[in-house]
């Protein structure tokens, strides 16, 4: 029987070297809340598992002088929620991360893992996409930076190549008069998987007109979508009922969901509009409250 | 019906009705409690089951040679390792099972009949070797057309599961086999006449989804068979005597050769009254000569263990404009799963049981289809039929402009009511629960926008049965209390309280234990809400036995006759001053004297307890409907139910709350989702959505106490009734919030939203 090798290196370089030189399937272990479940269910049988939690920068949140954030890929969601500066700057990103699982899961689960697991329903991803976040990837050929929405390739698949690790999630400094929000729909109140998710980030000028917007939808396509038509419906408006109706219609139109045990196509299409609308109202009102 | 007994003086109770800490509490909160999977033995092997990926197929051949050759594999069993058994029905909890079917459900023989049906099992030195060995077993299936839906399964052209299944209960007996195993009918009066007298008739057809008991602990056991044929089994079960009987039968053993010990149990709700892994583990242990542990995964629990039936329920009720119900008719089609034996019979019996009606006709069909065989689940069958009836009664109340509690009050069953299924009721709590519901502040609290309130009542019989208790008086006067019913809902607490009450000692001096099958005579399982009712009845008998023996010892010590000794407040005392001037002898004193007065002392009872009193409850629920997503939130929930007498009120309340929460899941989200090939798609708690804690408000409870006249303290069973009313109460609340009467469970967000959108498109009203 194949033995599984477990390594817990203390530097990123060592992690990359292990993954690059691995024979057979190799997996990064962050919080393990997806990976361990998949191991037990025999969905994956890796030859090598590389735990990145002993690498100090993987567990650090740093704020640059320009106000942007660099978040280690394995930072547990609990720690994101406890970082007041991050929460004040990107409340929507943090609320997405804080929806993952339960208290126990929060202590382990990371945004890096949530993103790299590449579920279209991943709760922290639409918030990151709406915020315009990028990821820093380190691999055998060095470092590259890509927008968050370009990391997943489809359900369970990423654009990472052999030996590559997501090292950091980078969030820009929010523009003045900006705010974001994330909402998901689940049939229960927690411990459930998003049937639809919506992340919205908006900037509103002094006279109440939306000058910039990004809208992202989860669980309605093969990966998290960034929907320009939704943003266009908000920009130049006071985010009033008319604009929100247009936004909801654009959101529903942008979906390309599947019928599955978690929701019908019809239902997801309809609720995507409802959630995009509700999340936009929350984001708008957050700007107003600032 | 057993005789009524003299009711105890309820004002002078020391323990009954109080809330001491439960004796199993510390073990459970510290993680020390040992559940089914927690036993490990030296040299133990790990057993795993190979399960069918097909819903319906002929098992042409099974080749296990490669698996057997894998190093670390110690035994493989298939159908060839179990003897076929003739058709014979035996009770399984509140339902019946047939040995011919059990042997086929435990290990498929001619055919596989559902996705997840056991085909072979392996015991190996590690779980991963066992897993690997399963992949080496080659099974040749000839896939057959399958049928999942109950009405499809009833059609003459439906794929036939069993070619020897001929419908029982119809005249003339059918010449062709079908998927309809049985037809039952309960009739009272003349429904045609009753409908003729009605001012209003409402008829509706409902669909309910099969729902799983959802116990947190999966099925698990450890079996150990010796070369001399002596065997032991450790198992999570509601009834270890029942497991012993089934296993001994299936393996051809003498009952005395098999000792079964019940582990702590992490929930059962009826689902742990049958055998799945146990005979397989014994067979693997027998073949390998080593102990074998088997634990189901959650996926296996969903695919292969019993839910309760999904059903099609047609209900027709006629009433006068003053609310008097003139006739009730109901047609029930229950899924049995792959083998006959759905709870349609109790469902049919309960359908109109909360009401005092003159004209009733209920007909029920037991239908097999390619799903796992159903097992008992809290009040088996009743929640399904009563859901339909309660919804229709609510609709009649709305149509005639009557309060939904008032219409129930007007028609309520009471002492002396003739039930359609046979008996005349003794005192029962329907009217009391309705009165207390009406008076409760929940019922008159204001409601906001998009909110609605619903009520519904529910009935369940409850049972007694074989029950044995031994009370050993220890050398220091403390008491070891041995009972044979596994403790699922806090029964050890209630049983030790009853022993303390009767003996007149501190509850802390009583140590309750669940005895293994070798230590007490046959005791029926924990089910039918019987453990506390029947257990306390037996304890009252056993206490009397112990007290009589202790009185005799005191009499001997004082050199008086036993009639001159009374037992009061935990002491033997002279019956009067004429007897002599003796200091009372406490149980502790008598324990010290035991050896010099004849030897150790115990009290015993081995009885078949009769006279379980039905329990009736009424629920009130407030919901809010999100009209843009179809999500239903439970805002407030109150259970009012007759307990006869609550021995430990906290555990009565716990039963009320647990039943209500399971009913909320049944109403809103739980369902089995099958793909086109008949494979179960949601075999896990992520997609089989039982409520999580944050989904429900604190469930308020009101314990109604209408004493059961055959129990000295008036105790009734309480555990099952609370799952009966929630679905109809929530249905009524949603109707009030939206104007839409749903006829299909679960009332999940996609269905609710679709109905709301359709209602809006058609101009609002339905
Ligand atoms: C009970 C429970 C509830 C849950 N609820 C939710 C929920 O509500 N919403 C939700 O979105 N998810 C939920 N999840 C899923 C899971 O918790 C999240 O996806 C979580 O964010 C994963 O993070 P992790 O750190 O545990 O990832 P891991 O399990 O460690 O990794 C996930 C995947 O990403 C890969 N990976 C991890 N980090 C990196 C990296 N830095 N570079 C490259 N690859 C990497 C791993 O190899 C693996 O394939 C739940 C899981 C459980 C068990």
Short mmCIF file of N, CA and C in Angstrom, two decimals, chain B residues 511-640:
data_model
loop_
_atom_site.label_atom_id
_atom_site.label_comp_id
_atom_site.label_asym_id
_atom_site.label_seq_id
_atom_site.Cartn_x
_atom_site.Cartn_y
_atom_site.Cartn_z
N UNK B 511 -27.41 3.62 42.00
CA UNK B 511 -26.54 3.66 40.82
C UNK B 511 -27.19 2.83 39.72
N UNK B 512 -27.72 3.51 38.69
CA UNK B 512 -28.40 2.77 37.62
C UNK B 512 -27.40 2.26 36.58
N UNK B 513 -27.64 1.08 36.07
CA UNK B 513 -26.76 0.50 35.05
C UNK B 513 -27.61 -0.24 34.03
N UNK B 514 -27.14 -0.26 32.81
CA UNK B 514 -27.81 -1.06 31.79
C UNK B 514 -27.13 -2.42 31.79
N UNK B 515 -27.88 -3.45 32.15
CA UNK B 515 -27.29 -4.79 32.26
C UNK B 515 -27.10 -5.41 30.88
N UNK B 516 -26.13 -6.31 30.76
CA UNK B 516 -25.99 -7.04 29.49
C UNK B 516 -27.03 -8.15 29.43
N UNK B 517 -27.11 -8.80 28.29
CA UNK B 517 -28.20 -9.76 28.08
C UNK B 517 -28.09 -11.00 28.97
N UNK B 518 -26.90 -11.22 29.57
CA UNK B 518 -26.76 -12.40 30.42
C UNK B 518 -27.19 -12.10 31.85
N UNK B 519 -27.36 -10.83 32.17
CA UNK B 519 -27.55 -10.46 33.57
C UNK B 519 -29.00 -10.24 33.99
N UNK B 520 -29.88 -10.06 33.03
CA UNK B 520 -31.30 -9.92 33.34
C UNK B 520 -32.06 -10.74 32.31
N UNK B 521 -33.27 -11.18 32.66
CA UNK B 521 -34.08 -11.85 31.64
C UNK B 521 -34.45 -10.89 30.51
N UNK B 522 -35.03 -11.45 29.46
CA UNK B 522 -35.37 -10.72 28.25
C UNK B 522 -36.09 -9.41 28.55
N UNK B 523 -35.56 -8.36 28.01
CA UNK B 523 -36.19 -7.05 28.14
C UNK B 523 -36.33 -6.47 26.75
N UNK B 524 -37.53 -6.02 26.44
CA UNK B 524 -37.78 -5.47 25.12
C UNK B 524 -37.02 -4.15 24.98
N UNK B 525 -36.92 -3.67 23.75
CA UNK B 525 -36.04 -2.54 23.48
C UNK B 525 -36.59 -1.20 23.98
N UNK B 526 -35.73 -0.20 23.93
CA UNK B 526 -36.14 1.17 24.22
C UNK B 526 -36.78 1.71 22.96
N UNK B 527 -38.10 1.87 23.01
CA UNK B 527 -38.85 2.30 21.84
C UNK B 527 -40.29 2.36 22.26
N UNK B 528 -41.10 2.99 21.43
CA UNK B 528 -42.51 3.08 21.79
C UNK B 528 -42.72 3.93 23.04
N UNK B 529 -41.76 4.79 23.32
CA UNK B 529 -41.82 5.67 24.50
C UNK B 529 -42.04 4.85 25.77
N UNK B 530 -41.44 3.64 25.82
CA UNK B 530 -41.75 2.74 26.92
C UNK B 530 -40.73 2.73 28.04
N UNK B 531 -39.49 3.21 27.80
CA UNK B 531 -38.43 2.95 28.78
C UNK B 531 -38.78 3.51 30.16
N UNK B 532 -39.28 4.72 30.23
CA UNK B 532 -39.60 5.30 31.54
C UNK B 532 -40.93 4.76 32.07
N UNK B 533 -41.92 4.67 31.19
CA UNK B 533 -43.22 4.14 31.64
C UNK B 533 -43.07 2.70 32.14
N UNK B 534 -42.53 1.83 31.28
CA UNK B 534 -42.44 0.42 31.67
C UNK B 534 -41.37 0.22 32.73
N UNK B 535 -40.28 0.94 32.61
CA UNK B 535 -39.18 0.81 33.58
C UNK B 535 -39.61 1.22 34.98
N UNK B 536 -40.32 2.35 35.09
CA UNK B 536 -40.76 2.76 36.42
C UNK B 536 -41.79 1.79 36.97
N UNK B 537 -42.63 1.26 36.11
CA UNK B 537 -43.62 0.26 36.57
C UNK B 537 -42.88 -0.94 37.17
N UNK B 538 -41.87 -1.42 36.47
CA UNK B 538 -41.11 -2.58 36.97
C UNK B 538 -40.38 -2.21 38.26
N UNK B 539 -39.87 -0.99 38.30
CA UNK B 539 -39.14 -0.58 39.51
C UNK B 539 -40.07 -0.52 40.72
N UNK B 540 -41.29 -0.09 40.50
CA UNK B 540 -42.25 -0.06 41.61
C UNK B 540 -42.46 -1.49 42.13
N UNK B 541 -42.57 -2.46 41.21
CA UNK B 541 -42.70 -3.87 41.63
C UNK B 541 -41.44 -4.35 42.32
N UNK B 542 -40.29 -4.04 41.75
CA UNK B 542 -39.03 -4.52 42.32
C UNK B 542 -38.79 -3.90 43.69
N UNK B 543 -39.17 -2.64 43.83
CA UNK B 543 -39.00 -1.96 45.12
C UNK B 543 -39.86 -2.65 46.17
N UNK B 544 -41.06 -2.99 45.78
CA UNK B 544 -41.94 -3.67 46.72
C UNK B 544 -41.33 -4.99 47.15
N UNK B 545 -40.75 -5.68 46.18
CA UNK B 545 -40.08 -6.95 46.46
C UNK B 545 -38.94 -6.73 47.45
N UNK B 546 -38.11 -5.72 47.20
CA UNK B 546 -36.97 -5.45 48.08
C UNK B 546 -37.46 -5.02 49.46
N UNK B 547 -38.47 -4.18 49.47
CA UNK B 547 -39.00 -3.69 50.74
C UNK B 547 -39.59 -4.85 51.56
N UNK B 548 -40.32 -5.72 50.89
CA UNK B 548 -40.89 -6.88 51.61
C UNK B 548 -39.78 -7.73 52.22
N UNK B 549 -38.71 -7.90 51.45
CA UNK B 549 -37.59 -8.69 51.99
C UNK B 549 -36.96 -7.98 53.17
N UNK B 550 -36.83 -6.66 53.08
CA UNK B 550 -36.20 -5.93 54.17
C UNK B 550 -37.10 -5.89 55.41
N UNK B 551 -38.40 -5.81 55.15
CA UNK B 551 -39.34 -5.88 56.29
C UNK B 551 -39.21 -7.24 56.97
N UNK B 552 -39.06 -8.26 56.17
CA UNK B 552 -38.93 -9.61 56.74
C UNK B 552 -37.66 -9.71 57.60
N UNK B 553 -36.58 -9.08 57.11
CA UNK B 553 -35.34 -9.11 57.89
C UNK B 553 -35.51 -8.37 59.22
N UNK B 554 -36.18 -7.22 59.14
CA UNK B 554 -36.41 -6.45 60.38
C UNK B 554 -37.27 -7.26 61.33
N UNK B 555 -38.29 -7.91 60.78
CA UNK B 555 -39.19 -8.72 61.61
C UNK B 555 -38.41 -9.83 62.30
N UNK B 556 -37.52 -10.44 61.52
CA UNK B 556 -36.69 -11.51 62.07
C UNK B 556 -35.80 -10.98 63.20
N UNK B 557 -35.22 -9.80 62.94
CA UNK B 557 -34.32 -9.21 63.92
C UNK B 557 -35.06 -8.83 65.20
N UNK B 558 -36.28 -8.32 65.02
CA UNK B 558 -37.06 -7.90 66.20
C UNK B 558 -37.85 -9.07 66.80
N UNK B 559 -37.85 -10.17 66.04
CA UNK B 559 -38.63 -11.32 66.44
C UNK B 559 -40.12 -11.00 66.53
N UNK B 560 -40.61 -10.37 65.48
CA UNK B 560 -42.04 -10.09 65.34
C UNK B 560 -42.48 -10.64 63.99
N UNK B 561 -43.76 -10.53 63.66
CA UNK B 561 -44.19 -11.02 62.35
C UNK B 561 -44.06 -9.90 61.32
N UNK B 562 -43.92 -10.31 60.07
CA UNK B 562 -43.68 -9.31 59.02
C UNK B 562 -44.82 -8.30 58.94
N UNK B 563 -46.02 -8.73 59.25
CA UNK B 563 -47.15 -7.79 59.21
C UNK B 563 -47.01 -6.68 60.24
N UNK B 564 -46.13 -6.91 61.19
CA UNK B 564 -45.96 -5.91 62.24
C UNK B 564 -44.86 -4.89 61.90
N UNK B 565 -44.33 -5.03 60.67
CA UNK B 565 -43.27 -4.11 60.24
C UNK B 565 -43.77 -3.34 59.02
N UNK B 566 -43.63 -2.01 59.09
CA UNK B 566 -43.98 -1.19 57.92
C UNK B 566 -42.71 -0.53 57.39
N UNK B 567 -42.80 -0.11 56.13
CA UNK B 567 -41.66 0.61 55.52
C UNK B 567 -42.09 2.06 55.31
N UNK B 568 -41.39 2.96 55.97
CA UNK B 568 -41.73 4.39 55.86
C UNK B 568 -40.46 5.20 55.77
N UNK B 569 -40.43 6.13 54.85
CA UNK B 569 -39.26 7.03 54.71
C UNK B 569 -37.93 6.29 54.70
N UNK B 570 -37.91 5.18 54.01
CA UNK B 570 -36.65 4.47 53.87
C UNK B 570 -36.25 3.68 55.10
N UNK B 571 -37.19 3.42 55.97
CA UNK B 571 -36.88 2.68 57.20
C UNK B 571 -37.93 1.64 57.49
N UNK B 572 -37.49 0.55 58.13
CA UNK B 572 -38.44 -0.41 58.69
C UNK B 572 -38.80 0.09 60.08
N UNK B 573 -40.12 0.15 60.31
CA UNK B 573 -40.57 0.62 61.63
C UNK B 573 -41.63 -0.34 62.14
N UNK B 574 -41.77 -0.40 63.45
CA UNK B 574 -42.86 -1.19 64.00
C UNK B 574 -44.19 -0.60 63.53
N UNK B 575 -45.12 -1.48 63.17
CA UNK B 575 -46.38 -1.00 62.60
C UNK B 575 -47.16 -0.17 63.61
N UNK B 576 -46.99 -0.45 64.88
CA UNK B 576 -47.67 0.34 65.91
C UNK B 576 -46.89 0.19 67.20
N UNK B 577 -47.26 0.95 68.20
CA UNK B 577 -46.56 0.87 69.48
C UNK B 577 -46.78 -0.48 70.14
N UNK B 578 -47.88 -1.18 69.73
CA UNK B 578 -48.15 -2.51 70.31
C UNK B 578 -47.07 -3.53 69.94
N UNK B 579 -46.41 -3.28 68.80
CA UNK B 579 -45.43 -4.26 68.32
C UNK B 579 -44.23 -4.32 69.25
N UNK B 580 -43.91 -3.21 69.83
CA UNK B 580 -42.74 -3.17 70.69
C UNK B 580 -41.99 -1.87 70.47
N UNK B 581 -41.05 -1.60 71.32
CA UNK B 581 -40.33 -0.34 71.24
C UNK B 581 -38.99 -0.57 70.54
N UNK B 582 -39.04 -0.57 69.21
CA UNK B 582 -37.81 -0.81 68.44
C UNK B 582 -37.38 0.46 67.71
N UNK B 583 -36.07 0.71 67.69
CA UNK B 583 -35.57 1.80 66.86
C UNK B 583 -35.75 1.40 65.40
N UNK B 584 -36.14 2.35 64.58
CA UNK B 584 -36.30 2.02 63.15
C UNK B 584 -34.99 1.49 62.58
N UNK B 585 -35.11 0.65 61.57
CA UNK B 585 -33.92 0.13 60.88
C UNK B 585 -33.89 0.70 59.46
N UNK B 586 -32.84 1.46 59.17
CA UNK B 586 -32.72 2.04 57.83
C UNK B 586 -32.24 0.96 56.86
N UNK B 587 -32.28 1.27 55.59
CA UNK B 587 -31.80 0.33 54.58
C UNK B 587 -30.33 0.00 54.84
N UNK B 588 -29.61 0.99 55.36
CA UNK B 588 -28.20 0.78 55.69
C UNK B 588 -28.06 -0.22 56.85
N UNK B 589 -28.91 -0.04 57.86
CA UNK B 589 -28.88 -0.96 59.00
C UNK B 589 -29.21 -2.39 58.55
N UNK B 590 -30.21 -2.49 57.71
CA UNK B 590 -30.65 -3.82 57.28
C UNK B 590 -29.57 -4.47 56.42
N UNK B 591 -28.90 -3.64 55.58
CA UNK B 591 -27.81 -4.18 54.76
C UNK B 591 -26.73 -4.77 55.66
N UNK B 592 -26.47 -4.10 56.78
CA UNK B 592 -25.44 -4.61 57.70
C UNK B 592 -25.89 -5.92 58.35
N UNK B 593 -27.21 -6.02 58.56
CA UNK B 593 -27.75 -7.23 59.18
C UNK B 593 -27.97 -8.37 58.19
N UNK B 594 -27.76 -8.06 56.91
CA UNK B 594 -28.20 -9.00 55.87
C UNK B 594 -27.64 -10.40 56.09
N UNK B 595 -26.34 -10.50 56.34
CA UNK B 595 -25.76 -11.82 56.45
C UNK B 595 -26.28 -12.60 57.64
N UNK B 596 -26.46 -11.89 58.75
CA UNK B 596 -26.92 -12.60 59.95
C UNK B 596 -28.41 -12.92 59.88
N UNK B 597 -29.12 -12.32 58.90
CA UNK B 597 -30.56 -12.62 58.79
C UNK B 597 -30.87 -13.44 57.55
N UNK B 598 -29.85 -14.01 56.89
CA UNK B 598 -30.17 -14.92 55.78
C UNK B 598 -29.36 -14.72 54.52
N UNK B 599 -28.69 -13.59 54.39
CA UNK B 599 -27.87 -13.39 53.19
C UNK B 599 -28.23 -12.12 52.47
N UNK B 600 -27.57 -11.90 51.32
CA UNK B 600 -27.76 -10.65 50.57
C UNK B 600 -29.21 -10.46 50.12
N UNK B 601 -29.52 -9.20 49.83
CA UNK B 601 -30.91 -8.83 49.53
C UNK B 601 -30.98 -8.16 48.16
N UNK B 602 -32.01 -8.53 47.40
CA UNK B 602 -32.27 -7.80 46.17
C UNK B 602 -33.78 -7.73 45.97
N UNK B 603 -34.17 -6.81 45.10
CA UNK B 603 -35.56 -6.76 44.68
C UNK B 603 -35.61 -6.99 43.18
N UNK B 604 -36.61 -7.75 42.74
CA UNK B 604 -36.64 -8.08 41.32
C UNK B 604 -38.05 -7.91 40.77
N UNK B 605 -38.08 -7.60 39.49
CA UNK B 605 -39.36 -7.65 38.79
C UNK B 605 -39.09 -8.14 37.38
N UNK B 606 -39.89 -9.08 36.94
CA UNK B 606 -39.81 -9.56 35.55
C UNK B 606 -41.23 -9.59 35.05
N UNK B 607 -41.61 -8.55 34.34
CA UNK B 607 -43.03 -8.43 33.98
C UNK B 607 -43.23 -8.00 32.53
N UNK B 608 -44.43 -8.26 32.05
CA UNK B 608 -44.84 -7.71 30.77
C UNK B 608 -45.78 -6.55 31.09
N UNK B 609 -45.27 -5.36 30.95
CA UNK B 609 -46.01 -4.17 31.40
C UNK B 609 -47.12 -3.86 30.41
N UNK B 610 -48.31 -3.66 30.94
CA UNK B 610 -49.48 -3.34 30.11
C UNK B 610 -49.98 -1.94 30.44
N UNK B 611 -50.82 -1.42 29.58
CA UNK B 611 -51.58 -0.21 29.93
C UNK B 611 -50.88 1.11 29.66
N UNK B 612 -50.00 1.12 28.65
CA UNK B 612 -49.39 2.41 28.30
C UNK B 612 -50.49 3.39 27.90
N UNK B 613 -50.43 4.59 28.39
CA UNK B 613 -51.45 5.58 28.04
C UNK B 613 -50.99 6.41 26.86
N UNK B 614 -51.89 6.65 25.90
CA UNK B 614 -51.50 7.49 24.76
C UNK B 614 -51.15 8.90 25.23
N UNK B 615 -50.30 9.54 24.49
CA UNK B 615 -49.95 10.92 24.80
C UNK B 615 -50.36 11.80 23.64
N UNK B 616 -50.99 12.93 23.97
CA UNK B 616 -51.44 13.86 22.93
C UNK B 616 -50.82 15.22 23.20
N UNK B 617 -50.40 15.87 22.14
CA UNK B 617 -49.80 17.19 22.29
C UNK B 617 -50.32 18.16 21.26
N UNK B 618 -50.18 19.45 21.56
CA UNK B 618 -50.53 20.51 20.61
C UNK B 618 -49.34 21.46 20.51
N UNK B 619 -49.01 21.83 19.29
CA UNK B 619 -47.88 22.73 19.08
C UNK B 619 -48.35 24.06 18.49
N UNK B 620 -47.66 25.13 18.88
CA UNK B 620 -47.90 26.45 18.30
C UNK B 620 -46.59 26.93 17.70
N UNK B 621 -46.63 27.41 16.47
CA UNK B 621 -45.38 27.88 15.85
C UNK B 621 -45.62 29.18 15.10
N UNK B 622 -44.64 30.08 15.20
CA UNK B 622 -44.64 31.30 14.40
C UNK B 622 -43.51 31.22 13.39
N UNK B 623 -43.81 31.59 12.15
CA UNK B 623 -42.76 31.59 11.13
C UNK B 623 -42.72 32.96 10.45
N UNK B 624 -41.58 33.22 9.83
CA UNK B 624 -41.49 34.36 8.93
C UNK B 624 -40.96 33.85 7.60
N UNK B 625 -41.63 34.27 6.53
CA UNK B 625 -41.23 33.80 5.20
C UNK B 625 -40.53 34.94 4.46
N UNK B 626 -39.32 34.64 3.99
CA UNK B 626 -38.61 35.60 3.14
C UNK B 626 -39.17 35.44 1.74
N UNK B 627 -39.93 36.42 1.29
CA UNK B 627 -40.67 36.25 0.04
C UNK B 627 -39.79 36.36 -1.19
N UNK B 628 -38.54 36.76 -1.01
CA UNK B 628 -37.63 36.84 -2.16
C UNK B 628 -36.74 35.61 -2.28
N UNK B 629 -36.60 34.84 -1.20
CA UNK B 629 -35.76 33.64 -1.29
C UNK B 629 -36.53 32.37 -0.94
N UNK B 630 -37.72 32.51 -0.39
CA UNK B 630 -38.52 31.34 -0.03
C UNK B 630 -38.09 30.69 1.27
N UNK B 631 -37.20 31.35 2.00
CA UNK B 631 -36.70 30.74 3.23
C UNK B 631 -37.69 30.97 4.37
N UNK B 632 -37.92 29.92 5.15
CA UNK B 632 -38.85 30.00 6.27
C UNK B 632 -38.05 29.98 7.56
N UNK B 633 -38.26 31.00 8.37
CA UNK B 633 -37.57 31.04 9.65
C UNK B 633 -38.56 30.72 10.76
N UNK B 634 -38.13 29.89 11.69
CA UNK B 634 -38.98 29.57 12.84
C UNK B 634 -38.70 30.63 13.91
N UNK B 635 -39.70 31.43 14.22
CA UNK B 635 -39.49 32.54 15.17
C UNK B 635 -39.75 32.12 16.60
N UNK B 636 -40.81 31.38 16.79
CA UNK B 636 -41.20 31.01 18.16
C UNK B 636 -41.89 29.66 18.09
N UNK B 637 -41.71 28.84 19.12
CA UNK B 637 -42.26 27.49 19.07
C UNK B 637 -42.64 27.06 20.48
N UNK B 638 -43.85 26.58 20.64
CA UNK B 638 -44.29 26.10 21.96
C UNK B 638 -44.92 24.71 21.83
N UNK B 639 -44.46 23.80 22.67
CA UNK B 639 -45.01 22.44 22.72
C UNK B 639 -45.81 22.29 24.01
N UNK B 640 -47.04 21.84 23.89
CA UNK B 640 -47.86 21.56 25.08
C UNK B 640 -48.29 20.11 24.96
#
